[in-house]
mmCIF file of N, CA and C in Angstrom:
data_model
loop_
_atom_site.group_PDB
_atom_site.id
_atom_site.type_symbol
_atom_site.label_atom_id
_atom_site.label_comp_id
_atom_site.label_asym_id
_atom_site.label_seq_id
_atom_site.Cartn_x
_atom_site.Cartn_y
_atom_site.Cartn_z
ATOM 1 N N MET A 852 -1.070 63.179 -22.796
ATOM 2 C CA MET A 852 -2.012 62.905 -21.825
ATOM 3 C C MET A 852 -3.310 63.739 -22.002
ATOM 4 N N ILE A 853 -4.327 63.034 -21.740
ATOM 5 C CA ILE A 853 -5.637 63.778 -21.683
ATOM 6 C C ILE A 853 -6.333 63.546 -20.315
ATOM 7 N N ARG A 854 -7.259 64.505 -20.055
ATOM 8 C CA ARG A 854 -8.173 64.260 -18.902
ATOM 9 C C ARG A 854 -9.543 64.352 -19.449
ATOM 10 N N VAL A 855 -10.452 63.416 -18.999
ATOM 11 C CA VAL A 855 -11.793 63.375 -19.388
ATOM 12 C C VAL A 855 -12.637 63.699 -18.215
ATOM 13 N N VAL A 856 -13.442 64.747 -18.362
ATOM 14 C CA VAL A 856 -14.323 65.228 -17.174
ATOM 15 C C VAL A 856 -15.772 64.773 -17.458
ATOM 16 N N TYR A 857 -16.219 63.917 -16.600
ATOM 17 C CA TYR A 857 -17.647 63.508 -16.664
ATOM 18 C C TYR A 857 -18.418 64.254 -15.581
ATOM 19 N N CYS A 858 -19.458 64.904 -16.018
ATOM 20 C CA CYS A 858 -20.380 65.554 -15.018
ATOM 21 C C CYS A 858 -21.561 64.697 -14.835
ATOM 22 N N TRP A 859 -21.940 64.501 -13.517
ATOM 23 C CA TRP A 859 -23.065 63.576 -13.164
ATOM 24 C C TRP A 859 -23.996 64.387 -12.250
ATOM 25 N N LYS A 860 -25.193 63.913 -12.294
ATOM 26 C CA LYS A 860 -26.309 64.251 -11.322
ATOM 27 C C LYS A 860 -26.579 63.004 -10.539
ATOM 28 N N VAL A 861 -26.332 63.047 -9.294
ATOM 29 C CA VAL A 861 -26.519 61.878 -8.361
ATOM 30 C C VAL A 861 -27.376 62.270 -7.233
ATOM 31 N N LYS A 862 -28.540 61.713 -7.024
ATOM 32 C CA LYS A 862 -29.316 61.939 -5.865
ATOM 33 C C LYS A 862 -28.546 61.795 -4.595
ATOM 34 N N GLU A 863 -28.789 62.761 -3.673
ATOM 35 C CA GLU A 863 -28.086 62.732 -2.340
ATOM 36 C C GLU A 863 -28.187 61.284 -1.680
ATOM 37 N N GLU A 864 -29.278 60.655 -1.679
ATOM 38 C CA GLU A 864 -29.519 59.414 -1.057
ATOM 39 C C GLU A 864 -28.702 58.240 -1.840
ATOM 40 N N SER A 865 -28.345 58.517 -3.048
ATOM 41 C CA SER A 865 -27.742 57.501 -3.873
ATOM 42 C C SER A 865 -26.182 57.691 -3.951
ATOM 43 N N PHE A 866 -25.643 58.769 -3.325
ATOM 44 C CA PHE A 866 -24.266 59.136 -3.442
ATOM 45 C C PHE A 866 -23.382 58.023 -2.972
ATOM 46 N N ALA A 867 -23.572 57.430 -1.801
ATOM 47 C CA ALA A 867 -22.648 56.391 -1.250
ATOM 48 C C ALA A 867 -22.601 55.207 -2.155
ATOM 49 N N ASN A 868 -23.746 54.846 -2.694
ATOM 50 C CA ASN A 868 -23.792 53.677 -3.668
ATOM 51 C C ASN A 868 -23.001 54.073 -4.922
ATOM 52 N N PHE A 869 -23.214 55.318 -5.448
ATOM 53 C CA PHE A 869 -22.570 55.720 -6.642
ATOM 54 C C PHE A 869 -21.044 55.743 -6.445
ATOM 55 N N LYS A 870 -20.628 56.198 -5.227
ATOM 56 C CA LYS A 870 -19.165 56.343 -4.992
ATOM 57 C C LYS A 870 -18.532 54.873 -4.938
ATOM 58 N N GLU A 871 -19.254 54.008 -4.371
ATOM 59 C CA GLU A 871 -18.858 52.564 -4.210
ATOM 60 C C GLU A 871 -18.709 51.949 -5.679
ATOM 61 N N VAL A 872 -19.690 52.126 -6.506
ATOM 62 C CA VAL A 872 -19.657 51.574 -7.786
ATOM 63 C C VAL A 872 -18.558 52.263 -8.683
ATOM 64 N N TRP A 873 -18.436 53.591 -8.502
ATOM 65 C CA TRP A 873 -17.430 54.273 -9.252
ATOM 66 C C TRP A 873 -16.030 53.796 -8.842
ATOM 67 N N THR A 874 -15.796 53.615 -7.560
ATOM 68 C CA THR A 874 -14.547 53.065 -7.071
ATOM 69 C C THR A 874 -14.126 51.791 -7.712
ATOM 70 N N ARG A 875 -15.092 50.787 -7.689
ATOM 71 C CA ARG A 875 -14.814 49.453 -8.304
ATOM 72 C C ARG A 875 -14.611 49.688 -9.835
ATOM 73 N N THR A 876 -15.482 50.508 -10.498
ATOM 74 C CA THR A 876 -15.375 50.758 -11.952
ATOM 75 C C THR A 876 -14.054 51.308 -12.296
ATOM 76 N N THR A 877 -13.668 52.465 -11.648
ATOM 77 C CA THR A 877 -12.436 53.096 -12.110
ATOM 78 C C THR A 877 -11.182 52.312 -11.863
ATOM 79 N N ASN A 878 -11.183 51.537 -10.703
ATOM 80 C CA ASN A 878 -9.998 50.586 -10.491
ATOM 81 C C ASN A 878 -10.009 49.485 -11.541
ATOM 82 N N LYS A 879 -11.148 48.958 -11.913
ATOM 83 C CA LYS A 879 -11.055 47.855 -12.875
ATOM 84 C C LYS A 879 -10.609 48.412 -14.216
ATOM 85 N N ILE A 880 -11.113 49.513 -14.650
ATOM 86 C CA ILE A 880 -10.633 50.142 -15.919
ATOM 87 C C ILE A 880 -9.170 50.354 -15.813
ATOM 88 N N HIS A 881 -8.769 50.989 -14.743
ATOM 89 C CA HIS A 881 -7.299 51.348 -14.702
ATOM 90 C C HIS A 881 -6.397 50.120 -14.794
ATOM 91 N N GLU A 882 -6.917 48.990 -14.209
ATOM 92 C CA GLU A 882 -6.125 47.767 -14.192
ATOM 93 C C GLU A 882 -6.175 46.947 -15.511
ATOM 94 N N THR A 883 -7.250 47.124 -16.266
ATOM 95 C CA THR A 883 -7.523 46.212 -17.362
ATOM 96 C C THR A 883 -7.571 46.849 -18.713
ATOM 97 N N VAL A 884 -7.696 48.173 -18.825
ATOM 98 C CA VAL A 884 -7.833 48.842 -20.096
ATOM 99 C C VAL A 884 -6.492 49.563 -20.523
ATOM 100 N N PRO A 885 -5.961 49.169 -21.598
ATOM 101 C CA PRO A 885 -4.753 49.893 -22.081
ATOM 102 C C PRO A 885 -4.904 51.376 -22.242
ATOM 103 N N GLY A 886 -4.002 52.087 -21.595
ATOM 104 C CA GLY A 886 -4.065 53.578 -21.744
ATOM 105 C C GLY A 886 -4.727 54.275 -20.587
ATOM 106 N N ALA A 887 -5.520 53.518 -19.805
ATOM 107 C CA ALA A 887 -6.278 54.096 -18.703
ATOM 108 C C ALA A 887 -5.336 54.366 -17.521
ATOM 109 N N LEU A 888 -5.259 55.562 -17.008
ATOM 110 C CA LEU A 888 -4.344 55.887 -15.958
ATOM 111 C C LEU A 888 -4.889 56.278 -14.634
ATOM 112 N N GLY A 889 -6.162 55.992 -14.375
ATOM 113 C CA GLY A 889 -6.769 56.283 -13.120
ATOM 114 C C GLY A 889 -7.711 57.461 -13.314
ATOM 115 N N SER A 890 -8.329 57.768 -12.102
ATOM 116 C CA SER A 890 -9.414 58.755 -12.065
ATOM 117 C C SER A 890 -9.571 59.307 -10.625
ATOM 118 N N PHE A 891 -10.171 60.498 -10.485
ATOM 119 C CA PHE A 891 -10.490 61.014 -9.196
ATOM 120 C C PHE A 891 -11.892 61.568 -9.270
ATOM 121 N N MET A 892 -12.561 61.767 -8.203
ATOM 122 C CA MET A 892 -13.926 62.210 -7.993
ATOM 123 C C MET A 892 -14.009 63.527 -7.249
ATOM 124 N N LEU A 893 -14.883 64.449 -7.783
ATOM 125 C CA LEU A 893 -15.141 65.666 -7.045
ATOM 126 C C LEU A 893 -16.586 65.855 -6.763
ATOM 127 N N ARG A 894 -16.988 66.459 -5.663
ATOM 128 C CA ARG A 894 -18.435 66.628 -5.448
ATOM 129 C C ARG A 894 -18.589 68.131 -5.016
ATOM 130 N N SER A 895 -19.614 68.761 -5.670
ATOM 131 C CA SER A 895 -19.811 70.144 -5.400
ATOM 132 C C SER A 895 -20.169 70.394 -4.022
ATOM 133 N N ALA A 896 -19.535 71.449 -3.380
ATOM 134 C CA ALA A 896 -19.936 71.842 -2.054
ATOM 135 C C ALA A 896 -21.201 72.595 -1.991
ATOM 136 N N GLU A 897 -21.600 73.219 -3.130
ATOM 137 C CA GLU A 897 -22.878 74.017 -3.263
ATOM 138 C C GLU A 897 -24.010 73.128 -3.639
ATOM 139 N N ASP A 898 -23.883 72.223 -4.572
ATOM 140 C CA ASP A 898 -24.923 71.430 -5.128
ATOM 141 C C ASP A 898 -24.517 69.962 -4.871
ATOM 142 N N ARG A 899 -24.919 69.364 -3.800
ATOM 143 C CA ARG A 899 -24.366 68.012 -3.455
ATOM 144 C C ARG A 899 -24.734 66.936 -4.416
ATOM 145 N N THR A 900 -25.608 67.250 -5.423
ATOM 146 C CA THR A 900 -26.022 66.270 -6.407
ATOM 147 C C THR A 900 -25.071 66.373 -7.618
ATOM 148 N N GLU A 901 -24.215 67.351 -7.717
ATOM 149 C CA GLU A 901 -23.273 67.515 -8.791
ATOM 150 C C GLU A 901 -21.935 66.830 -8.512
ATOM 151 N N VAL A 902 -21.565 65.879 -9.327
ATOM 152 C CA VAL A 902 -20.413 65.040 -9.126
ATOM 153 C C VAL A 902 -19.628 65.078 -10.445
ATOM 154 N N LEU A 903 -18.306 65.359 -10.318
ATOM 155 C CA LEU A 903 -17.353 65.290 -11.406
ATOM 156 C C LEU A 903 -16.548 64.066 -11.221
ATOM 157 N N THR A 904 -16.274 63.280 -12.305
ATOM 158 C CA THR A 904 -15.272 62.210 -12.252
ATOM 159 C C THR A 904 -14.334 62.587 -13.362
ATOM 160 N N VAL A 905 -13.023 62.546 -12.996
ATOM 161 C CA VAL A 905 -11.943 63.012 -13.935
ATOM 162 C C VAL A 905 -11.023 61.969 -14.134
ATOM 163 N N ALA A 906 -10.996 61.465 -15.355
ATOM 164 C CA ALA A 906 -10.132 60.234 -15.798
ATOM 165 C C ALA A 906 -8.918 60.736 -16.553
ATOM 166 N N LYS A 907 -7.824 60.033 -16.299
ATOM 167 C CA LYS A 907 -6.566 60.407 -17.009
ATOM 168 C C LYS A 907 -6.269 59.137 -18.002
ATOM 169 N N TRP A 908 -5.991 59.617 -19.178
ATOM 170 C CA TRP A 908 -5.691 58.659 -20.272
ATOM 171 C C TRP A 908 -4.347 58.994 -20.926
ATOM 172 N N ASP A 909 -3.614 58.037 -21.412
ATOM 173 C CA ASP A 909 -2.377 58.324 -22.151
ATOM 174 C C ASP A 909 -2.640 59.023 -23.439
ATOM 175 N N SER A 910 -3.816 58.825 -24.109
ATOM 176 C CA SER A 910 -4.065 59.516 -25.344
ATOM 177 C C SER A 910 -5.543 59.447 -25.627
ATOM 178 N N VAL A 911 -6.009 60.359 -26.514
ATOM 179 C CA VAL A 911 -7.378 60.428 -26.888
ATOM 180 C C VAL A 911 -7.713 59.123 -27.670
ATOM 181 N N GLU A 912 -6.771 58.534 -28.426
ATOM 182 C CA GLU A 912 -7.034 57.303 -29.151
ATOM 183 C C GLU A 912 -7.329 56.199 -28.199
ATOM 184 N N SER A 913 -6.575 56.057 -27.072
ATOM 185 C CA SER A 913 -6.898 54.971 -26.109
ATOM 186 C C SER A 913 -8.287 55.149 -25.492
ATOM 187 N N TRP A 914 -8.586 56.409 -25.154
ATOM 188 C CA TRP A 914 -9.902 56.659 -24.516
ATOM 189 C C TRP A 914 -11.034 56.333 -25.610
ATOM 190 N N LYS A 915 -10.896 56.726 -26.888
ATOM 191 C CA LYS A 915 -11.836 56.449 -27.925
ATOM 192 C C LYS A 915 -11.983 54.935 -28.095
ATOM 193 N N ALA A 916 -10.839 54.250 -28.023
ATOM 194 C CA ALA A 916 -10.986 52.724 -28.169
ATOM 195 C C ALA A 916 -11.831 52.146 -27.080
ATOM 196 N N PHE A 917 -11.705 52.693 -25.902
ATOM 197 C CA PHE A 917 -12.578 52.186 -24.772
ATOM 198 C C PHE A 917 -14.021 52.508 -25.033
ATOM 199 N N TRP A 918 -14.265 53.695 -25.560
ATOM 200 C CA TRP A 918 -15.651 54.102 -25.815
ATOM 201 C C TRP A 918 -16.202 53.756 -27.203
ATOM 202 N N VAL A 919 -15.555 52.751 -27.873
ATOM 203 C CA VAL A 919 -15.982 52.297 -29.186
ATOM 204 C C VAL A 919 -17.463 51.948 -29.079
ATOM 205 N N ALA A 920 -17.871 51.437 -27.948
ATOM 206 C CA ALA A 920 -19.301 51.111 -27.744
ATOM 207 C C ALA A 920 -19.933 52.355 -27.061
ATOM 208 N N GLU A 921 -21.128 52.697 -27.423
ATOM 209 C CA GLU A 921 -21.797 53.901 -26.876
ATOM 210 C C GLU A 921 -21.761 53.789 -25.354
ATOM 211 N N ASN A 922 -21.937 52.615 -24.790
ATOM 212 C CA ASN A 922 -22.027 52.487 -23.323
ATOM 213 C C ASN A 922 -21.252 51.242 -22.862
ATOM 214 N N PRO A 923 -20.000 51.399 -22.708
ATOM 215 C CA PRO A 923 -19.125 50.223 -22.250
ATOM 216 C C PRO A 923 -19.743 49.543 -21.036
ATOM 217 N N SER A 924 -19.663 48.280 -21.034
ATOM 218 C CA SER A 924 -20.316 47.520 -19.906
ATOM 219 C C SER A 924 -19.689 47.950 -18.514
ATOM 220 N N GLU A 925 -18.461 48.362 -18.500
ATOM 221 C CA GLU A 925 -17.848 48.840 -17.237
ATOM 222 C C GLU A 925 -18.617 50.024 -16.619
ATOM 223 N N MET A 926 -19.321 50.772 -17.478
ATOM 224 C CA MET A 926 -19.886 52.001 -17.027
ATOM 225 C C MET A 926 -21.472 51.884 -16.693
ATOM 226 N N LEU A 927 -22.007 50.749 -16.941
ATOM 227 C CA LEU A 927 -23.400 50.567 -16.812
ATOM 228 C C LEU A 927 -23.932 50.771 -15.326
ATOM 229 N N GLY A 928 -23.121 50.318 -14.374
ATOM 230 C CA GLY A 928 -23.521 50.442 -12.963
ATOM 231 C C GLY A 928 -23.632 51.892 -12.570
ATOM 232 N N MET A 929 -22.659 52.693 -12.941
ATOM 233 C CA MET A 929 -22.718 54.102 -12.691
ATOM 234 C C MET A 929 -23.932 54.855 -13.299
ATOM 235 N N ARG A 930 -24.183 54.419 -14.559
ATOM 236 C CA ARG A 930 -25.306 55.054 -15.342
ATOM 237 C C ARG A 930 -26.657 54.558 -14.796
ATOM 238 N N GLU A 931 -26.694 53.497 -14.011
ATOM 239 C CA GLU A 931 -27.951 53.095 -13.452
ATOM 240 C C GLU A 931 -28.234 53.847 -12.231
ATOM 241 N N ILE A 932 -27.276 54.501 -11.603
ATOM 242 C CA ILE A 932 -27.473 55.184 -10.356
ATOM 243 C C ILE A 932 -27.453 56.740 -10.580
ATOM 244 N N GLY A 933 -26.537 57.240 -11.435
ATOM 245 C CA GLY A 933 -26.424 58.635 -11.689
ATOM 246 C C GLY A 933 -26.739 59.011 -13.164
ATOM 247 N N GLU A 934 -27.115 60.244 -13.463
ATOM 248 C CA GLU A 934 -27.373 60.678 -14.794
ATOM 249 C C GLU A 934 -26.148 61.437 -15.283
ATOM 250 N N ARG A 935 -25.537 60.876 -16.350
ATOM 251 C CA ARG A 935 -24.314 61.556 -16.887
ATOM 252 C C ARG A 935 -24.865 62.718 -17.658
ATOM 253 N N ILE A 936 -24.407 63.969 -17.247
ATOM 254 C CA ILE A 936 -24.792 65.199 -17.961
ATOM 255 C C ILE A 936 -23.883 65.514 -19.149
ATOM 256 N N SER A 937 -22.591 65.350 -18.979
ATOM 257 C CA SER A 937 -21.740 65.756 -20.072
ATOM 258 C C SER A 937 -20.420 64.994 -19.965
ATOM 259 N N VAL A 938 -19.669 65.008 -21.061
ATOM 260 C CA VAL A 938 -18.347 64.498 -21.119
ATOM 261 C C VAL A 938 -17.487 65.470 -21.937
ATOM 262 N N THR A 939 -16.363 65.864 -21.364
ATOM 263 C CA THR A 939 -15.478 66.837 -22.034
ATOM 264 C C THR A 939 -14.026 66.328 -21.919
ATOM 265 N N VAL A 940 -13.372 66.380 -23.079
ATOM 266 C CA VAL A 940 -11.939 65.906 -23.069
ATOM 267 C C VAL A 940 -11.123 67.161 -23.141
ATOM 268 N N TYR A 941 -10.042 67.063 -22.364
ATOM 269 C CA TYR A 941 -9.100 68.237 -22.204
ATOM 270 C C TYR A 941 -7.636 67.608 -22.419
ATOM 271 N N ASP A 942 -6.834 68.312 -23.091
ATOM 272 C CA ASP A 942 -5.378 68.019 -23.202
ATOM 273 C C ASP A 942 -4.781 68.423 -21.821
ATOM 274 N N GLU A 943 -3.986 67.551 -21.273
ATOM 275 C CA GLU A 943 -3.287 67.843 -20.041
ATOM 276 C C GLU A 943 -2.083 68.715 -20.436
ATOM 277 N N VAL A 944 -1.975 69.931 -19.901
ATOM 278 C CA VAL A 944 -0.850 70.820 -20.208
ATOM 279 C C VAL A 944 0.235 70.677 -19.190
ATOM 280 N N ASP A 945 -0.151 70.781 -17.957
ATOM 281 C CA ASP A 945 0.855 70.574 -16.751
ATOM 282 C C ASP A 945 -0.024 70.033 -15.578
ATOM 283 N N ASP A 946 0.694 69.376 -14.710
ATOM 284 C CA ASP A 946 0.099 68.952 -13.475
ATOM 285 C C ASP A 946 1.070 69.005 -12.388
ATOM 286 N N PHE A 947 0.908 69.928 -11.476
ATOM 287 C CA PHE A 947 1.823 69.975 -10.349
ATOM 288 C C PHE A 947 1.210 69.546 -8.987
ATOM 289 N N THR A 948 0.140 68.725 -9.166
ATOM 290 C CA THR A 948 -0.433 68.088 -7.943
ATOM 291 C C THR A 948 0.529 66.975 -7.396
ATOM 292 N N ARG A 949 0.363 66.630 -6.104
ATOM 293 C CA ARG A 949 1.213 65.564 -5.562
ATOM 294 C C ARG A 949 0.318 64.585 -4.855
#
């Protein structure tokens, strides 16, 4: 398993719209893309424009297959609202969340 952490800058006034688009996007990817296992969103308590979205994938190969295009069509709506600052891939070692 891997986790992919996307860091975004989203204007305060655009956050509700970004969250709505992200919800549709992450659910569509989870339902239709092989290897996609869902995602969650975090928002900084200190800098309300900083948003992290954390996606879970079964493998780095599945994630790379999705990102074969520089900007998959599923992600366009989010990129129109927020600025993607970074993408970092992590191996999932353990997860004791419930």
